[in-house]
Each structure stands twice: as structure tokens, then as C-alpha cells.
mmCIF file of C-alpha atoms in Angstrom:
data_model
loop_
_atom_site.group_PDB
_atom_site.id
_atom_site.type_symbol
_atom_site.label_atom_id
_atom_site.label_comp_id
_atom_site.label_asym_id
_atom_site.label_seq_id
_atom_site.Cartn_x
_atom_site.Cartn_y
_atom_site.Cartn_z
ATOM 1 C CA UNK A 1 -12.343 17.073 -3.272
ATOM 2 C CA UNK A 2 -9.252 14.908 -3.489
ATOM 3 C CA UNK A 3 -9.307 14.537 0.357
ATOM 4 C CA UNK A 4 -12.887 13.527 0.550
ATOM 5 C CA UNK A 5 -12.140 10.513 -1.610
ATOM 6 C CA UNK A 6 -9.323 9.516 0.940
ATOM 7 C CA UNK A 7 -11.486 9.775 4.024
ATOM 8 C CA UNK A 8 -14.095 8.064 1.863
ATOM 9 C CA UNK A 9 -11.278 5.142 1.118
ATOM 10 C CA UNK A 10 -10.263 5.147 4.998
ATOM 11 C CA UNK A 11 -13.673 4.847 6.213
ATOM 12 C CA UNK A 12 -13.983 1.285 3.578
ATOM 13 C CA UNK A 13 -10.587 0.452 4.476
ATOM 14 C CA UNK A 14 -10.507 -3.693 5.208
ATOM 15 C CA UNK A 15 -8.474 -2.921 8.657
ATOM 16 C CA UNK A 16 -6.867 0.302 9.933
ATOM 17 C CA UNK A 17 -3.791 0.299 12.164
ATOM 18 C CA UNK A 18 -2.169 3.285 14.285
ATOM 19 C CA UNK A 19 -5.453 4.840 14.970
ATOM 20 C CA UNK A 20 -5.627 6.209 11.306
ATOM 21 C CA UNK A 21 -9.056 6.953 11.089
ATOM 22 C CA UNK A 22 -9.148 9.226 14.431
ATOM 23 C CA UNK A 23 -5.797 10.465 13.146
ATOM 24 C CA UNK A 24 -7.267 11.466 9.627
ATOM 25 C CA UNK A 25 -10.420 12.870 11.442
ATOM 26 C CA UNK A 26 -7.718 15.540 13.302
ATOM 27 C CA UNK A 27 -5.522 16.035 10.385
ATOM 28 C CA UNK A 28 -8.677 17.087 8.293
ATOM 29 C CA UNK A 29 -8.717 20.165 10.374
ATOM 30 C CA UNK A 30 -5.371 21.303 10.178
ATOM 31 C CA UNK A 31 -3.122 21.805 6.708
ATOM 32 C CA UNK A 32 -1.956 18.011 5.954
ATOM 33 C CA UNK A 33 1.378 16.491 4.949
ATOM 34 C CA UNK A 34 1.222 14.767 1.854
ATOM 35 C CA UNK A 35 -1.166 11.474 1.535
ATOM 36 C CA UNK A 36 0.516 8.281 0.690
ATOM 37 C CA UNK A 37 -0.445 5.376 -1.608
ATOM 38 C CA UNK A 38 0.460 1.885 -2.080
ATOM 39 C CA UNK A 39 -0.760 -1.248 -3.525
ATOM 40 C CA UNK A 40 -0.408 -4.628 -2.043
ATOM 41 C CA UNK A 41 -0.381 -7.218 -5.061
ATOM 42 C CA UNK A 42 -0.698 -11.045 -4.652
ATOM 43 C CA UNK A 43 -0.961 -13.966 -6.948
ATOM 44 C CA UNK A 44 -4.042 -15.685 -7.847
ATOM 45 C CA UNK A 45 -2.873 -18.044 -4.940
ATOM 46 C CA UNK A 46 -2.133 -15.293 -2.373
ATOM 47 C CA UNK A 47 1.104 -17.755 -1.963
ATOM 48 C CA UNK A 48 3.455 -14.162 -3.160
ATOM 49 C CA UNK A 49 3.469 -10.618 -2.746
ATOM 50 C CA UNK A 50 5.228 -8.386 -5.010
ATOM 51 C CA UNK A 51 7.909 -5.672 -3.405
ATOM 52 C CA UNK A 52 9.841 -2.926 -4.603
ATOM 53 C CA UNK A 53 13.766 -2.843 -3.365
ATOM 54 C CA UNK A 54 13.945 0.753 -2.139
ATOM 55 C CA UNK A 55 16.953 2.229 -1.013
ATOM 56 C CA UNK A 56 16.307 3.298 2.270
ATOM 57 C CA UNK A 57 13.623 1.352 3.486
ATOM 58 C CA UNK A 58 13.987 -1.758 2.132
ATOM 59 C CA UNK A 59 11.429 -4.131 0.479
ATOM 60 C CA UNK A 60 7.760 -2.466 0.649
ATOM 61 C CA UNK A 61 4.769 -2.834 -1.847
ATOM 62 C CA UNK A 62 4.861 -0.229 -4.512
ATOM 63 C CA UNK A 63 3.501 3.547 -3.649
ATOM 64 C CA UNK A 64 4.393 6.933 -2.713
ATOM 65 C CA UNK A 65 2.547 10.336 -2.655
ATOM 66 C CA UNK A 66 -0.406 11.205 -4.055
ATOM 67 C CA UNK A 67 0.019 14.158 -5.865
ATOM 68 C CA UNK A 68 -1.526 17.589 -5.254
ATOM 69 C CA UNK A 69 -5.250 16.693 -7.290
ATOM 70 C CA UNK A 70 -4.698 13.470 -7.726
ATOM 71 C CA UNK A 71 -6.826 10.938 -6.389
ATOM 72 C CA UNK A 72 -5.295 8.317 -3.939
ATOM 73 C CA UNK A 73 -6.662 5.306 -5.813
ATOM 74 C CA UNK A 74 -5.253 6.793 -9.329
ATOM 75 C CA UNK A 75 -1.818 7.486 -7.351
ATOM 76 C CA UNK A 76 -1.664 4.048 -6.061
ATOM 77 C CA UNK A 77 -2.004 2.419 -9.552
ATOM 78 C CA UNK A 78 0.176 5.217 -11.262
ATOM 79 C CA UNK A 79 3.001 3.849 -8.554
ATOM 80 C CA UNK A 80 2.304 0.068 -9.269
ATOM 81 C CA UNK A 81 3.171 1.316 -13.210
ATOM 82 C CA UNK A 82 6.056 3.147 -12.092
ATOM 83 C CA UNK A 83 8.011 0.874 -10.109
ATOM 84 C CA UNK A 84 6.848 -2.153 -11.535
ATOM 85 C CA UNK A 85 5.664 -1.819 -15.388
ATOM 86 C CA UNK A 86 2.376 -3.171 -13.890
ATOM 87 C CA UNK A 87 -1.092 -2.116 -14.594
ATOM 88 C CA UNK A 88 -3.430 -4.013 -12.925
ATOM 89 C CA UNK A 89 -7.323 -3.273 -11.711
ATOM 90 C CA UNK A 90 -7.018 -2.422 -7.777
ATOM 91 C CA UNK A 91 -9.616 -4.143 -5.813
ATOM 92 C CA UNK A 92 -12.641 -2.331 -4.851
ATOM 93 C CA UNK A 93 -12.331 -2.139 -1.071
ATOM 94 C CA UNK A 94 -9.183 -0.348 0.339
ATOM 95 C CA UNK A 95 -6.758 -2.808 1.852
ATOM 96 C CA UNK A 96 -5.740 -0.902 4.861
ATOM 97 C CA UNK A 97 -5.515 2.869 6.057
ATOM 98 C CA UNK A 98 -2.497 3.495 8.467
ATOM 99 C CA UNK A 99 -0.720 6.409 9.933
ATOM 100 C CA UNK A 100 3.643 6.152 9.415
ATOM 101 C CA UNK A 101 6.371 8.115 9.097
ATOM 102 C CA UNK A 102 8.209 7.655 5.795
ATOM 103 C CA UNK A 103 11.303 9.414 7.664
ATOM 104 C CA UNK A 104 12.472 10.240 10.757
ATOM 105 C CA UNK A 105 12.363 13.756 10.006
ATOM 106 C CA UNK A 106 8.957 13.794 8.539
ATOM 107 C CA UNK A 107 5.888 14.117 10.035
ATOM 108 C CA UNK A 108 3.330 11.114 10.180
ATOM 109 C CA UNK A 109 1.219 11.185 7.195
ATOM 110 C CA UNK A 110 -1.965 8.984 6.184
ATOM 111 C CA UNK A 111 -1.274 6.014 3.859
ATOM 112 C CA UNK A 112 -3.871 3.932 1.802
ATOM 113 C CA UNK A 113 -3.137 0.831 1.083
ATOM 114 C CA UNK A 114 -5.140 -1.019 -2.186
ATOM 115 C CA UNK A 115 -4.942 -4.163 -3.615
ATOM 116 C CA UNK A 116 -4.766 -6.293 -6.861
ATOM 117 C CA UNK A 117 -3.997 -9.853 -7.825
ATOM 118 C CA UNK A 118 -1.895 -10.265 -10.327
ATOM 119 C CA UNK A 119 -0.260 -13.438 -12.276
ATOM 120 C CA UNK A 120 3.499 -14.112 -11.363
ATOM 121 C CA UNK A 121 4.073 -15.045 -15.233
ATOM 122 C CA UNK A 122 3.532 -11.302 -16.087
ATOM 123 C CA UNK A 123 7.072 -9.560 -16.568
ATOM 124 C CA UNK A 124 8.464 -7.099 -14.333
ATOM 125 C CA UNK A 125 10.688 -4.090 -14.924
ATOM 126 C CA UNK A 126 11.406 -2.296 -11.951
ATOM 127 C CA UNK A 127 12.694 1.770 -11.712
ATOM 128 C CA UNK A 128 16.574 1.996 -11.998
ATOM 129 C CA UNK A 129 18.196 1.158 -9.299
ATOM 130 C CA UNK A 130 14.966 -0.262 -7.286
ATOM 131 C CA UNK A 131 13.996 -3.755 -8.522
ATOM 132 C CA UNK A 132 10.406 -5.628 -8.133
ATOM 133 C CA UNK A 133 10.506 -9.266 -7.008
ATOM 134 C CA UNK A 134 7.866 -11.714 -5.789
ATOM 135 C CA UNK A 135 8.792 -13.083 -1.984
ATOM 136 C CA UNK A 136 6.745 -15.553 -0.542
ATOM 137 C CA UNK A 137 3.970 -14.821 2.046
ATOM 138 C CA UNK A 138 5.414 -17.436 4.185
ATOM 139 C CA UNK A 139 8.994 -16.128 4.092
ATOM 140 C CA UNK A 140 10.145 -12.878 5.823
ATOM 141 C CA UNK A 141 11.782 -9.700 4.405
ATOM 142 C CA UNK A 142 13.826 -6.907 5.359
ATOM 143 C CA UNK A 143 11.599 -3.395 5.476
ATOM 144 C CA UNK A 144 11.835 -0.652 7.886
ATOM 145 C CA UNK A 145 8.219 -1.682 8.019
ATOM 146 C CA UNK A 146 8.386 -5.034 9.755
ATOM 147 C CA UNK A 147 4.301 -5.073 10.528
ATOM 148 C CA UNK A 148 3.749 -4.795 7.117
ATOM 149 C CA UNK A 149 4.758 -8.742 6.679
ATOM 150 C CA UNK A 150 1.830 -9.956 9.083
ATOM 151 C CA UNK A 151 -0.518 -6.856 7.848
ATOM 152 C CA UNK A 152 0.032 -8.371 4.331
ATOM 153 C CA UNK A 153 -0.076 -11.965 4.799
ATOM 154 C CA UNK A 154 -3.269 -11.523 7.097
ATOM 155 C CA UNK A 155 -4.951 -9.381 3.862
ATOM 156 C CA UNK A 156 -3.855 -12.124 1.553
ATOM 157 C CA UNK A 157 -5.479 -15.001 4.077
ATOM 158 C CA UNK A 158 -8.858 -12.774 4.248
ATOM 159 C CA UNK A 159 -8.404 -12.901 -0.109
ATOM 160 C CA UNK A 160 -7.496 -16.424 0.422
ATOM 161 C CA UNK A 161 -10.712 -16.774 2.082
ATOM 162 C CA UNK A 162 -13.100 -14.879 -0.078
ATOM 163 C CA UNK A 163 -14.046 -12.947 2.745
ATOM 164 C CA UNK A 164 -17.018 -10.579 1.457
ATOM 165 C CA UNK A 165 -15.701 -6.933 0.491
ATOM 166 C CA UNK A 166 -16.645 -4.726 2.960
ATOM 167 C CA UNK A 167 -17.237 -7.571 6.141
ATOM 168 C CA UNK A 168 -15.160 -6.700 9.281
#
């Protein structure tokens, strides 16, 4: 079941924020908004991360929904293709689970966040009208999501690292 594999990926998660595993243990038990995927991509010297320019909320890693049978980890890299022309092998541990609200008049819904190192040299070709770029780790951006930028640059320190997979 598609939503097995997502409380699997929640439960390996690296860190959770916003309570997302108690959140996803309620959520189970009642019909659930859609599940959301993303992928948090660095450079080989976790120096970069790579964003998508989306209208509304700014610069954010690539992702969106998973859709109905698909599994979260497929969705995630299906986005990453998408919105960046990108196919890269997502890391085996889950970056992050966290519970958000992609809109104000949405309800909160789960989102997985993977993650892959890729090469800056590799070309990018973002969806019309939403380009990809590289921004430093060290550098800010604007998001809707400001806690993303210390969520992010924390994950690429614990790369940085070579923190074992699956160590808390």
C-alpha cells in the first residue's frame, strides 16, 4: 500500500519537524489530503542547493503530490525530472518528514523530503515559467518556507559530515 511506504519513509526520515510522525499516525485513521514529495539536491560539496522559482511560494526544492498509486519516493524523483530535467539516484534515507500547508486554504498535508547530490556542471531546464537555479547554502532566499533554509543547510552539514544513514 502506497501509504505504508510513506509511513515506512517517515519512520527513516533523518529529522522530522511539526510533529509529523504523531500527525501521520492520526491522519492514517481518517481519509488523507494528498501526500507531498520533494527532493533536496546538493553538490558534491554540499556548498549549493538547487531550487525551483515557483510562482506563489517562491524558491523551494523541487516536488509536489504524489499521485493516487504512486509511491512517494517515485513522485519525488518524477518532480526533480519535471521541474528540473534532472534524474538523479535519491539517497537511501528520507531527508525529512514534515507537516505544512501548501495554501492557506488547504489543509496540512504530510511531506517527504529525499535527497540526492548532484554535479552543478549538469544542465538545467526548468518548467515554463518556473526556473531551477543553484543558491548557495550560505546565502538566504525568498520562500514562503523560510525554515526550509536552516532545515536544508543543517541536512547538507550532516552530508557534509558523512554522518551514518540512519544515526540520529
Amino acid at each position: 500500500m502506497i501509504l505504508d511506504e510513506a509511513v515506512e519513509d517517515a519512520r527513516l526520515a533523518a529529522w522530522e519537524f511539526d510533529g509529523a510522525r504523531a500527525w501521520l499516525e492520526e491522519a492514517c485513521r481518517h481519509p488523507m489530503e494528498p501526500l507531498a514529495a520533494e527532493v533536496w539536491v546538493t553538490d558534491p560539496a554540499f556548498e549549493h542547493v538547487l531550487l525551483v522559482k515557483h510562482r506563489v511560494r517562491g524558491w523551494v526544492p523541487p516536488g509536489g503530490k504524489v499521485e493516487p498509486g504512486e509511491r512517494p519516493r517515485v513522485a519525488a524523483a518524477r518532480e526533480l525530472l519535471e521541474e528540473t530535467s534532472l534524474r538523479a539516484e535519491l539517497l537511501p534515507e528520507p531527508a525529512a518528514v514534515a507537516v505544512r500547508s501548501y495554501r492557506a486554504d488547504w489543509s496540512p498535508t504530510l511531506g517527504l523530503s529525499y535527497g540526492a547530490i548532484v554535479g552543478r556542471e549538469v544542465p538545467l531546464r526548468g518548467e515554463q515559467n518556473q526556473p531551477a537555479a543553484w543558491f548557495r547554502l550560505d546565502f538566504g532566499w525568498d520562500s514562503v518556507f523560510p525554515e526550509d533554509r536552516e532545515r536544508i543547510r543543517a541536512y547538507a552539514g550532516r552530508l557534509a559530515a558523512g554522518q551514518a544513514v540512519g544515526s540520529r
